[in-house]
Coordinates of C-alpha atoms in Angstrom, one line a residue:
M1 CA -0.7 0.2 -0.1
N2 CA 1.5 3.2 -0.8
R3 CA 1.6 6.2 1.8
R4 CA -1.6 7.4 -0.1
W5 CA -3.4 5.3 0.9
A6 CA -2.6 4.4 3.8
Y7 CA -2.6 7.8 4.9
A8 CA -6.1 7.6 3.8
A9 CA -7.5 4.6 5.6
L10 CA -5.9 5.5 8.9
L11 CA -7.2 8.7 8.6
A12 CA -10.6 6.8 7.9
V13 CA -10.2 4.9 10.9
F14 CA -9.7 8.0 13.2
L15 CA -12.4 9.7 12.4
A16 CA -15.0 6.6 12.9
L17 CA -13.8 6.3 16.1
A18 CA -13.1 10.0 17.5
F19 CA -17.2 10.6 15.7
P20 CA -19.4 7.3 15.8
A21 CA -20.8 6.7 12.9
R22 CA -24.7 6.9 13.5
A23 CA -28.2 4.7 12.2
A24 CA -29.7 5.9 8.5
D25 CA -31.2 9.6 9.1
M26 CA -35.0 8.3 8.4
S27 CA -36.0 11.5 7.3
K28 CA -34.6 11.6 4.6
T29 CA -35.4 9.9 1.5
L30 CA -33.3 9.1 -1.2
R31 CA -36.0 9.7 -4.7
V32 CA -35.2 7.6 -7.9
A33 CA -37.3 5.8 -11.0
I34 CA -37.5 2.9 -13.2
P35 CA -39.0 2.7 -16.8
V36 CA -40.6 -0.9 -15.7
A37 CA -42.5 -2.4 -13.9
E38 CA -41.2 -4.5 -11.2
N39 CA -41.8 -8.2 -11.7
G40 CA -41.5 -9.3 -7.7
F41 CA -38.2 -9.6 -5.4
D42 CA -36.9 -12.9 -4.7
P43 CA -33.5 -12.6 -6.2
Q44 CA -33.4 -17.2 -7.6
A45 CA -37.3 -15.5 -9.1
V46 CA -36.2 -12.3 -10.6
Y47 CA -34.9 -11.7 -14.7
D48 CA -34.8 -8.0 -15.4
S49 CA -32.7 -5.4 -14.3
Y50 CA -34.7 -3.1 -12.5
S51 CA -36.3 -5.6 -10.3
F52 CA -32.6 -6.6 -9.1
E53 CA -31.7 -3.1 -8.3
I54 CA -34.8 -3.3 -5.8
C55 CA -32.8 -7.2 -4.9
H56 CA -29.9 -5.4 -4.6
A57 CA -31.0 -3.3 -1.5
I58 CA -32.0 -6.5 0.0
F59 CA -30.0 -9.6 -0.2
D60 CA -26.6 -9.9 0.3
P61 CA -24.7 -12.1 -2.3
L62 CA -20.9 -12.9 -0.7
Y63 CA -19.4 -10.5 -2.2
T64 CA -19.5 -7.7 -4.2
Y65 CA -17.2 -5.0 -5.9
D66 CA -14.9 -2.1 -4.8
Y67 CA -16.8 1.0 -4.8
F68 CA -14.3 3.2 -5.7
A69 CA -11.5 0.8 -8.0
R70 CA -11.2 0.6 -11.5
P71 CA -11.0 -1.7 -13.2
V72 CA -13.5 -3.3 -10.7
R73 CA -11.9 -5.3 -7.9
L74 CA -14.2 -8.2 -6.3
V75 CA -14.0 -7.6 -2.3
P76 CA -16.5 -9.3 -0.2
N77 CA -19.5 -8.0 0.8
T78 CA -20.3 -11.3 3.7
A79 CA -17.8 -13.5 3.2
N80 CA -14.7 -13.7 5.6
G81 CA -11.6 -12.5 2.9
M82 CA -11.9 -14.0 -1.1
P83 CA -12.7 -16.9 -2.0
Q84 CA -10.1 -20.2 -2.4
I85 CA -10.4 -21.5 -5.4
T86 CA -8.3 -25.1 -5.6
D87 CA -8.2 -27.9 -7.6
G88 CA -7.7 -26.4 -11.0
G89 CA -10.3 -24.3 -10.9
R90 CA -13.1 -26.8 -10.1
T91 CA -13.2 -26.3 -6.4
F92 CA -14.4 -22.9 -4.5
T93 CA -14.4 -22.3 -0.7
V94 CA -15.9 -19.6 0.4
K95 CA -16.1 -18.3 5.0
V96 CA -18.5 -16.5 5.2
R97 CA -18.7 -13.7 8.5
P98 CA -20.4 -14.3 11.2
G99 CA -22.2 -11.6 12.8
I100 CA -25.0 -11.2 10.4
Y101 CA -28.7 -11.0 10.4
F102 CA -31.5 -11.4 8.8
A103 CA -33.8 -8.6 9.0
D104 CA -36.6 -8.9 11.9
D105 CA -39.8 -11.3 10.1
P106 CA -42.6 -12.9 12.3
A107 CA -41.2 -16.5 10.5
F108 CA -37.9 -15.9 13.1
K109 CA -40.1 -16.8 16.0
G110 CA -38.9 -13.7 17.9
R111 CA -34.9 -14.4 17.9
K112 CA -32.6 -12.6 15.4
R113 CA -31.1 -15.1 13.2
E114 CA -27.7 -15.2 12.1
L115 CA -26.3 -15.1 8.0
T116 CA -25.0 -18.7 8.2
A117 CA -22.9 -20.8 5.2
E118 CA -26.4 -23.1 4.7
D119 CA -28.3 -19.9 4.3
Y120 CA -26.7 -20.2 0.8
V121 CA -26.7 -23.9 0.0
Y122 CA -30.7 -23.6 -0.1
S123 CA -30.0 -20.3 -2.0
I124 CA -28.6 -22.0 -4.5
K125 CA -30.6 -24.9 -4.5
R126 CA -33.7 -22.9 -4.8
I127 CA -32.2 -22.0 -8.1
F128 CA -31.7 -25.8 -9.2
D129 CA -35.8 -26.2 -7.9
P130 CA -38.2 -26.3 -11.2
K131 CA -40.8 -24.8 -9.8
V132 CA -39.1 -21.7 -8.8
R133 CA -37.6 -22.3 -12.9
S134 CA -35.2 -19.8 -12.3
Y135 CA -32.6 -18.1 -15.1
W136 CA -29.7 -18.7 -13.4
L137 CA -29.7 -22.4 -13.5
Y138 CA -27.8 -22.7 -16.9
L139 CA -24.7 -21.6 -14.2
F140 CA -24.7 -24.9 -12.0
D141 CA -26.6 -27.1 -14.5
H142 CA -23.9 -29.8 -16.2
R143 CA -21.9 -28.0 -14.3
L144 CA -22.5 -28.9 -10.5
V145 CA -21.2 -32.2 -9.2
G146 CA -24.0 -34.4 -8.3
L147 CA -27.0 -31.3 -9.8
D148 CA -27.5 -34.1 -12.7
E149 CA -28.5 -36.6 -9.8
A150 CA -30.6 -34.0 -7.7
L151 CA -32.1 -32.9 -10.5
E152 CA -33.4 -36.5 -12.1
R153 CA -34.8 -37.1 -8.3
A154 CA -36.8 -34.5 -8.7
H155 CA -38.4 -34.3 -11.5
K156 CA -39.1 -37.9 -11.0
A157 CA -39.8 -36.5 -7.7
D158 CA -41.8 -34.1 -9.3
R159 CA -40.8 -32.0 -6.2
F160 CA -37.4 -30.9 -5.4
D161 CA -35.4 -31.6 -2.2
Y162 CA -34.0 -29.2 -0.9
D163 CA -33.1 -31.8 2.1
S164 CA -30.8 -34.2 0.1
K165 CA -27.4 -33.3 -0.6
I166 CA -25.6 -32.3 -3.1
E167 CA -22.3 -33.0 -3.2
G168 CA -21.2 -29.9 -4.9
L169 CA -23.4 -27.9 -2.8
Q170 CA -21.8 -28.2 1.1
A171 CA -21.7 -26.4 4.4
L172 CA -18.4 -27.7 5.7
D173 CA -19.8 -26.2 8.9
R174 CA -21.3 -23.1 10.3
Y175 CA -19.7 -20.8 8.1
T176 CA -17.3 -22.9 5.4
L177 CA -18.9 -23.1 2.2
R178 CA -17.9 -25.2 -0.2
I179 CA -18.7 -25.4 -3.9
R180 CA -17.3 -28.2 -6.7
F181 CA -17.6 -28.4 -10.5
K182 CA -16.8 -31.0 -12.1
A183 CA -14.8 -29.1 -14.6
P184 CA -12.6 -25.8 -14.3
Y185 CA -14.9 -22.9 -13.9
Y186 CA -12.5 -19.5 -13.5
S187 CA -15.5 -17.2 -13.8
F188 CA -17.4 -18.6 -11.3
Q189 CA -16.0 -16.6 -8.7
H190 CA -17.7 -13.1 -10.4
W191 CA -21.1 -15.1 -10.2
L192 CA -20.5 -15.2 -6.7
S193 CA -21.0 -11.8 -6.4
Y194 CA -24.3 -11.4 -8.4
D195 CA -27.9 -10.9 -6.9
G196 CA -29.2 -14.0 -8.3
L197 CA -26.9 -16.0 -5.3
A198 CA -27.8 -13.7 -3.0
A199 CA -29.0 -15.1 0.1
V200 CA -32.5 -16.2 1.8
A201 CA -34.3 -17.3 4.0
R202 CA -35.4 -21.0 4.2
E203 CA -38.0 -19.5 7.4
V204 CA -39.3 -17.0 5.5
V205 CA -39.3 -18.7 1.8
E206 CA -41.4 -21.6 3.6
A207 CA -44.0 -19.3 4.8
N208 CA -44.3 -17.2 2.7
K209 CA -44.2 -18.9 -0.1
D210 CA -46.7 -18.8 -3.8
P211 CA -47.5 -22.7 -5.5
S212 CA -44.2 -22.1 -7.9
N213 CA -42.5 -21.7 -4.7
R214 CA -41.3 -18.0 -4.5
V215 CA -41.6 -16.1 -2.5
M216 CA -42.2 -12.6 -4.7
E217 CA -43.8 -10.5 -2.5
Y218 CA -41.9 -11.3 0.6
P219 CA -39.3 -10.6 0.6
I220 CA -36.3 -10.4 3.9
G221 CA -32.8 -10.5 3.5
T222 CA -29.4 -9.1 5.6
G223 CA -28.8 -5.8 3.0
P224 CA -29.1 -2.5 4.3
Y225 CA -33.4 -1.5 3.2
R226 CA -35.9 -3.5 3.5
L227 CA -40.0 -3.3 2.1
K228 CA -41.9 -0.8 3.3
H229 CA -44.4 0.1 0.7
W230 CA -45.4 -1.6 -2.3
V231 CA -47.7 -0.8 -5.5
R232 CA -47.0 -3.3 -7.6
G233 CA -46.5 -1.7 -10.2
Q234 CA -46.7 2.2 -9.6
K235 CA -44.2 2.2 -6.6
I236 CA -41.7 0.8 -4.2
V237 CA -40.6 1.9 -0.9
L238 CA -37.9 0.7 1.3
E239 CA -36.4 2.1 4.8
A240 CA -33.0 1.2 6.2
N241 CA -33.2 -2.1 7.9
P242 CA -32.0 -1.1 11.4
G243 CA -30.2 -4.5 12.7
Y244 CA -27.8 -4.0 9.3
R245 CA -23.6 -5.0 10.2
N246 CA -22.0 -2.2 11.6
E247 CA -20.8 -1.1 7.5
A248 CA -19.0 2.1 7.7
Y249 CA -19.0 4.1 3.9
P250 CA -15.3 2.7 2.2
V251 CA -12.1 3.8 1.9
P252 CA -10.6 5.4 -1.8
G253 CA -7.4 3.1 -2.4
P254 CA -5.6 2.2 -5.2
G255 CA -7.0 1.5 -8.5
S256 CA -10.4 5.0 -8.0
E257 CA -10.0 7.3 -9.9
S258 CA -9.7 11.8 -9.7
G259 CA -12.9 12.4 -7.9
D260 CA -13.0 10.0 -5.4
A261 CA -12.0 11.2 -1.7
G262 CA -13.6 14.4 -2.9
I263 CA -16.2 12.2 -2.7
A264 CA -15.0 10.1 0.0
R265 CA -15.0 13.1 2.3
D266 CA -18.0 14.3 3.0
N267 CA -18.7 10.4 3.7
T268 CA -15.9 9.3 5.7
G269 CA -16.4 8.2 9.2
K270 CA -20.9 7.3 8.3
K271 CA -22.9 4.5 8.5
L272 CA -24.8 2.1 6.2
P273 CA -26.7 3.0 4.5
I274 CA -26.4 5.9 5.0
V275 CA -30.6 7.4 3.0
G276 CA -33.2 6.0 6.1
R277 CA -35.7 5.6 2.8
V278 CA -35.6 4.5 -0.8
E279 CA -38.8 5.6 -2.9
I280 CA -38.7 4.0 -6.0
N281 CA -41.4 5.5 -8.3
I282 CA -42.3 3.3 -11.8
I283 CA -42.4 5.5 -14.1
E284 CA -42.7 4.2 -17.9
E285 CA -42.7 7.1 -20.8
D286 CA -39.9 8.9 -21.1
S287 CA -41.2 12.2 -20.6
P288 CA -42.6 12.1 -17.6
R289 CA -39.5 10.7 -16.0
L290 CA -37.7 13.5 -16.8
L291 CA -40.4 16.3 -15.7
S292 CA -40.4 14.9 -12.7
F293 CA -36.3 14.8 -12.2
D294 CA -36.4 18.7 -14.1
S295 CA -39.0 19.7 -11.2
G296 CA -36.7 17.9 -8.9
A297 CA -39.0 15.2 -7.6
L298 CA -36.0 12.2 -8.5
D299 CA -32.4 12.3 -7.2
Y300 CA -31.1 11.4 -10.3
L301 CA -32.3 9.8 -13.7
E302 CA -31.0 7.3 -16.1
L303 CA -31.0 9.0 -19.7
R304 CA -32.4 5.7 -21.6
R305 CA -33.0 6.4 -25.4
S306 CA -34.7 10.3 -26.4
L307 CA -33.8 11.9 -23.2
A308 CA -30.6 11.7 -23.9
A309 CA -31.5 14.4 -26.3
N310 CA -32.7 16.6 -23.4
V311 CA -31.0 16.4 -21.8
L312 CA -27.3 16.4 -24.0
A313 CA -25.2 17.8 -26.3
K314 CA -23.1 14.0 -27.5
D315 CA -21.3 13.6 -24.5
A316 CA -22.2 16.9 -22.3
L317 CA -24.7 18.7 -20.3
L318 CA -26.9 21.3 -21.8
P319 CA -26.2 24.6 -21.2
A320 CA -29.2 24.8 -19.2
Y321 CA -28.7 21.5 -16.9
A322 CA -24.7 23.0 -15.8
K323 CA -26.0 26.3 -14.7
R324 CA -28.2 24.4 -12.6
G325 CA -25.8 22.9 -11.1
I326 CA -26.4 19.7 -12.3
V327 CA -24.3 16.3 -12.9
L328 CA -23.5 14.0 -15.7
H329 CA -22.0 10.6 -15.2
R330 CA -21.1 8.4 -18.2
Q331 CA -19.5 5.6 -19.3
I332 CA -20.0 2.5 -21.5
E333 CA -21.9 -0.1 -20.2
P334 CA -21.1 -3.7 -20.4
S335 CA -24.4 -4.0 -23.0
I336 CA -25.1 -4.9 -26.1
S337 CA -28.5 -4.4 -27.4
F338 CA -29.5 -6.8 -29.8
T339 CA -32.4 -8.2 -32.2
F340 CA -33.7 -11.6 -32.2
F341 CA -35.6 -14.0 -34.7
N342 CA -36.9 -16.7 -33.2
L343 CA -35.5 -19.7 -34.8
D344 CA -38.6 -21.9 -33.8
D345 CA -40.6 -20.1 -36.2
P346 CA -41.8 -21.2 -39.9
V347 CA -40.8 -18.2 -41.1
V348 CA -37.5 -16.8 -39.7
G349 CA -36.9 -19.8 -38.0
G350 CA -34.6 -22.3 -40.0
Y351 CA -31.3 -23.6 -40.7
T352 CA -31.6 -24.3 -44.1
P353 CA -30.4 -21.6 -46.6
E354 CA -33.2 -20.3 -47.7
K355 CA -33.7 -19.1 -44.3
I356 CA -30.5 -18.5 -43.4
A357 CA -31.2 -15.5 -46.6
L358 CA -33.8 -14.2 -45.0
R359 CA -32.4 -13.2 -41.5
R360 CA -29.7 -11.9 -43.0
A361 CA -31.3 -10.0 -46.0
I362 CA -33.5 -8.4 -42.4
A363 CA -30.5 -7.7 -41.0
L364 CA -28.2 -5.7 -44.0
G365 CA -31.6 -4.2 -44.6
Y366 CA -31.6 -2.4 -41.0
D367 CA -30.2 0.7 -40.4
R368 CA -28.4 0.3 -37.3
Q369 CA -26.2 3.7 -37.7
A370 CA -29.1 5.1 -38.1
E371 CA -31.3 3.7 -35.2
I372 CA -28.2 5.3 -33.1
D373 CA -27.4 8.3 -34.4
V374 CA -31.1 9.3 -34.5
L375 CA -32.8 8.0 -32.2
R376 CA -30.2 7.5 -29.9
H377 CA -28.6 10.3 -30.3
G378 CA -25.4 8.9 -30.7
Q379 CA -26.2 7.6 -27.2
G380 CA -23.8 4.6 -28.2
K381 CA -21.1 2.2 -30.6
L382 CA -21.8 0.0 -33.0
A383 CA -21.8 -3.9 -31.9
S384 CA -18.4 -5.7 -33.7
Q385 CA -18.7 -8.7 -31.6
L386 CA -21.3 -10.6 -28.6
V387 CA -18.1 -9.1 -26.1
P388 CA -18.8 -5.5 -25.1
P389 CA -15.7 -2.6 -24.6
G390 CA -14.6 -3.0 -21.3
I391 CA -14.9 -7.2 -21.1
P392 CA -12.1 -9.1 -21.4
G393 CA -12.8 -11.4 -24.7
H394 CA -13.3 -8.0 -26.3
D395 CA -11.4 -7.6 -29.1
P396 CA -10.6 -4.3 -30.3
T397 CA -9.6 -5.1 -33.7
L398 CA -12.9 -7.1 -35.2
P399 CA -14.5 -5.1 -37.2
A400 CA -18.6 -5.0 -38.1
R401 CA -20.3 -7.4 -40.1
N402 CA -23.7 -6.9 -41.9
R403 CA -23.8 -3.1 -41.6
Y404 CA -26.5 -1.3 -43.9
D405 CA -26.9 -2.5 -47.4
P406 CA -30.0 -2.7 -48.8
A407 CA -29.1 -3.5 -52.1
A408 CA -27.3 -6.4 -50.8
A409 CA -30.4 -6.9 -49.0
R410 CA -32.2 -7.3 -51.8
A411 CA -29.6 -9.6 -54.5
L412 CA -29.8 -12.1 -51.6
L413 CA -33.5 -12.6 -51.5
E414 CA -34.7 -12.4 -54.8
K415 CA -31.4 -14.9 -55.3
F416 CA -33.3 -17.4 -52.7
G417 CA -37.0 -17.3 -53.7
Y418 CA -38.1 -14.2 -52.2
K419 CA -39.6 -12.3 -54.7
D420 CA -42.7 -10.1 -55.5
R421 CA -44.7 -12.1 -57.1
D422 CA -48.4 -10.1 -58.2
G423 CA -46.8 -6.1 -58.4
D424 CA -47.4 -5.2 -54.7
G425 CA -44.3 -4.2 -53.8
Y426 CA -43.9 -6.5 -51.4
R427 CA -42.7 -9.9 -51.6
E428 CA -43.7 -13.7 -50.7
T429 CA -41.9 -16.1 -49.8
P430 CA -40.3 -18.7 -51.8
D431 CA -43.0 -21.2 -51.7
G432 CA -45.8 -18.4 -53.2
K433 CA -47.2 -17.7 -49.7
Q434 CA -47.1 -14.5 -48.6
L435 CA -44.2 -13.2 -46.4
T436 CA -45.4 -11.4 -43.5
I437 CA -42.8 -10.4 -40.2
T438 CA -44.4 -9.4 -37.5
K439 CA -42.0 -7.5 -34.8
A440 CA -42.8 -7.3 -30.9
S441 CA -43.0 -4.1 -29.5
T442 CA -43.5 -1.6 -26.8
P443 CA -45.8 0.9 -26.7
D444 CA -44.1 3.7 -25.8
A445 CA -43.4 6.3 -27.3
S446 CA -39.5 5.5 -28.4
D447 CA -39.9 1.7 -30.0
R448 CA -42.8 3.4 -32.1
N449 CA -40.4 5.9 -33.7
E450 CA -37.5 2.3 -33.2
N451 CA -40.7 0.8 -35.2
E452 CA -41.0 3.8 -37.8
L453 CA -37.4 3.3 -39.4
W454 CA -38.2 -0.4 -39.6
K455 CA -41.0 -0.4 -41.5
K456 CA -38.7 2.3 -43.5
N457 CA -36.4 0.0 -44.6
M458 CA -37.9 -3.4 -44.8
D459 CA -40.3 -1.9 -47.3
A460 CA -37.0 0.0 -48.8
I461 CA -36.2 -4.2 -49.1
G462 CA -39.6 -4.8 -50.4
I463 CA -40.7 -7.3 -46.8
R464 CA -43.9 -6.4 -45.3
M465 CA -43.0 -6.0 -41.4
T466 CA -46.1 -5.9 -39.0
F467 CA -45.7 -5.4 -35.0
F468 CA -47.5 -6.4 -31.7
M469 CA -47.9 -4.0 -29.4
Q470 CA -48.2 -5.5 -25.3
K471 CA -46.1 -4.4 -22.3
W472 CA -43.1 -5.4 -20.9
P473 CA -43.4 -8.1 -18.4
E474 CA -46.3 -9.9 -21.1
L475 CA -43.4 -9.9 -23.5
N476 CA -40.7 -10.7 -21.4
K477 CA -42.9 -13.8 -20.6
M478 CA -43.7 -14.7 -23.9
S479 CA -40.2 -14.6 -25.2
E480 CA -39.3 -17.1 -22.4
A481 CA -41.2 -19.6 -23.6
G482 CA -41.0 -19.2 -27.3
Q483 CA -43.9 -16.7 -28.6
L484 CA -42.7 -13.7 -30.2
Q485 CA -41.3 -14.0 -34.0
M486 CA -39.5 -11.4 -34.0
W487 CA -37.9 -8.7 -30.3
G488 CA -35.6 -6.1 -29.7
L489 CA -33.7 -6.9 -26.5
S490 CA -30.3 -5.7 -24.6
W491 CA -27.9 -7.4 -22.0
I492 CA -26.6 -6.1 -19.7
S493 CA -23.6 -7.9 -17.5
A494 CA -23.2 -7.7 -14.0
V495 CA -19.8 -9.2 -13.4
P496 CA -16.7 -8.0 -15.7
D497 CA -17.2 -11.3 -17.6
P498 CA -17.9 -12.6 -21.4
E499 CA -19.9 -16.1 -20.6
P500 CA -23.4 -13.5 -20.1
F501 CA -23.1 -12.0 -23.5
S502 CA -23.1 -15.7 -24.8
T503 CA -25.2 -17.6 -23.5
P504 CA -28.6 -16.4 -24.0
L505 CA -27.6 -18.4 -27.4
Y506 CA -26.6 -21.4 -25.7
S507 CA -29.1 -24.4 -26.7
K508 CA -29.5 -25.5 -23.0
T509 CA -30.8 -22.2 -21.8
I510 CA -33.8 -22.4 -23.8
G511 CA -36.9 -21.5 -22.1
T512 CA -34.6 -18.7 -19.7
Q513 CA -32.0 -16.7 -21.6
N514 CA -32.1 -17.8 -24.8
D515 CA -35.1 -16.3 -26.7
A516 CA -34.0 -17.1 -29.8
R517 CA -34.2 -20.4 -30.1
F518 CA -30.3 -21.5 -31.1
R519 CA -29.4 -25.0 -31.4
L520 CA -25.7 -25.1 -33.7
P521 CA -23.8 -27.6 -32.2
A522 CA -20.5 -25.7 -33.5
Y523 CA -21.4 -22.8 -31.1
D524 CA -22.0 -25.4 -28.1
Q525 CA -18.9 -26.7 -28.6
A526 CA -17.3 -22.9 -29.1
Y527 CA -18.9 -21.7 -25.3
E528 CA -17.8 -24.4 -23.3
A529 CA -14.3 -25.1 -24.5
A530 CA -14.5 -20.7 -23.6
L531 CA -15.8 -22.1 -19.9
L532 CA -12.6 -24.3 -18.7
L533 CA -10.0 -21.3 -19.5
P534 CA -9.2 -18.3 -17.9
D535 CA -8.7 -14.9 -19.9
G536 CA -6.3 -14.8 -22.3
P537 CA -5.1 -15.1 -26.0
E538 CA -7.3 -18.3 -26.2
R539 CA -10.7 -17.8 -25.2
T540 CA -10.8 -14.4 -27.1
A541 CA -10.3 -16.9 -30.0
L542 CA -13.6 -18.4 -29.1
Y543 CA -15.3 -15.2 -28.1
R544 CA -14.5 -14.4 -31.7
R545 CA -15.9 -17.7 -33.2
M546 CA -19.2 -17.3 -31.8
T547 CA -19.0 -14.3 -32.8
E548 CA -18.3 -15.3 -36.1
L549 CA -21.3 -18.1 -36.2
V550 CA -23.6 -15.7 -34.8
E551 CA -23.2 -13.3 -37.7
N552 CA -23.4 -16.2 -39.6
Y553 CA -26.8 -18.1 -39.2
T554 CA -28.1 -14.1 -38.1
P555 CA -29.8 -15.4 -34.7
W556 CA -29.5 -12.4 -33.8
L557 CA -28.9 -8.5 -35.3
L558 CA -26.0 -6.9 -33.1
G559 CA -26.9 -3.9 -32.0
M560 CA -25.2 -1.2 -30.3
N561 CA -23.1 -0.9 -27.3
A562 CA -25.0 1.7 -25.1
Y563 CA -23.1 5.0 -22.8
A564 CA -25.0 4.5 -19.6
N565 CA -26.5 8.5 -18.8
V566 CA -26.5 9.9 -15.0
V567 CA -27.6 13.3 -14.2
A568 CA -27.4 14.0 -10.6
Q569 CA -28.7 16.7 -8.8
P570 CA -26.2 19.1 -6.9
W571 CA -28.1 17.8 -3.6
L572 CA -27.1 14.1 -4.1
K573 CA -23.9 13.0 -2.5
G574 CA -21.6 9.9 -2.3
Y575 CA -22.8 8.9 -5.9
K576 CA -19.7 7.1 -8.1
Q577 CA -21.4 5.5 -11.9
S578 CA -20.1 1.6 -11.6
P579 CA -20.0 -0.3 -15.1
F580 CA -21.7 -3.8 -12.6
L581 CA -23.7 -1.9 -9.3
R582 CA -26.4 -0.3 -11.0
N583 CA -28.0 1.3 -7.4
Q584 CA -25.6 1.4 -4.3
W585 CA -28.4 3.3 -2.7
K586 CA -26.9 2.5 0.3
Y587 CA -23.7 5.1 -0.4
Y588 CA -25.5 7.7 -0.7
D589 CA -26.5 10.5 0.3
V590 CA -28.7 13.5 0.3
A591 CA -28.2 17.3 0.9
A592 CA -31.0 19.5 2.7
H593 CA -32.0 21.4 -0.5

């Protein structure tokens, strides 16, 4: 540790001793908004980033990321030290820190309930329960020692036995967790920071579970906040957990950035969380969210889609916002947008040359750069590969393919028999049937603008396109069930690893993440080989191969790597943008204003 950081650390200790930490200030409320309705608060069952934002405030995974270090650095959360990785990357042993307790709940019958290694065993087992239908099963399926047999027993009995031991998932003692895989799985250490692996208490689940063994409406965790009030699809209120462990605001160390010392200086010695209440409003339309921020009703705002044009001039605040003391936080986020084709669909699906040609032609006929420049107001970069910039495995030398080329799209359609036989300006299928492509869409204004661009581009190459409108949660369920022909999504990772961006095209995740229902042995082989390797040139080459296969078969049309723009009110203190942790509410303070 260099002298500068050693001094800072000693200063923090001195201040913490001299000025004892106080509990969260219940007179302070942090006000935020999310653009889609939550689907619940069960960390093993939720599947969208906004529901996870709320879960992150209530539940605790074993690890997290240093609040200040960039590049990010994995650090203990409820763990007592870093994971011991042995057996060539197959075995992970973690010590749980003693003295951490769940928020009070009647299920505990009046006693304080300590967090133990067995809680993590139980919580991870919930991912395996077929009734829970967890997205995160793929992290363990066919990998964890003994899991295949446990799932087979559950299938035969039509229930998952939580008391049956799984060799690869054990609590060796009250505070020691051991996880064993069949093959090396180096990237798993990052997943130990993910909220999907956060701890829940078995007593609470069994007292409050629904027929799917989920507790979407009853979250009790060890995190800094607990659920106080909830009006479904409208408003969520969290309040500070009075039993939260003694955790002080962190001190910037090696890897911190300019400005971090100032952020820490405002908060050094403060007990976390700082703010007593968090009020989350669901505001689906962009304009009302911006109006709420402009009026001071929101403390910070994520500038999604068209909102950026109202606040930014490319990469800087408009003068009106700068004069008010508004602060812009901006970075390329670890995400990729894409439009998927349902490979099981009779029109756009399949692996025959004419079906691949149809998907390639649609990809060539859509102007992604215009979407970025006009609809996204320049707030992104054209994606060239599955792995975004800033993630190990990204190859900066790889050019973007399937670029906008309507002439090539028309030629490809003609070559493979998609012709306009009746002269109405739209093509028919090779067997003479009407060709209609139906793209799913939410009804919000930004999606409607995107639909207009799609319609214009598809008209130009002779493809009739219609749109199926529904709200996001319903579309997500239909997509998971394979009921949509085509839909645009984006995928953002909570860990600094390429696996999350390649998994949604792995055949064994159909029904959970693989909405394209893509089945290609060559892709699966490259994916599985990459999992066995630590970061390095050999693994990067495998991810490059996966990108080539995606471009050749076109289950996805790659979109963009987006900028994450967040504007904060001048009274919001302690805010630090993170590429992997979207909400760090426990670190924020709201000054008088």
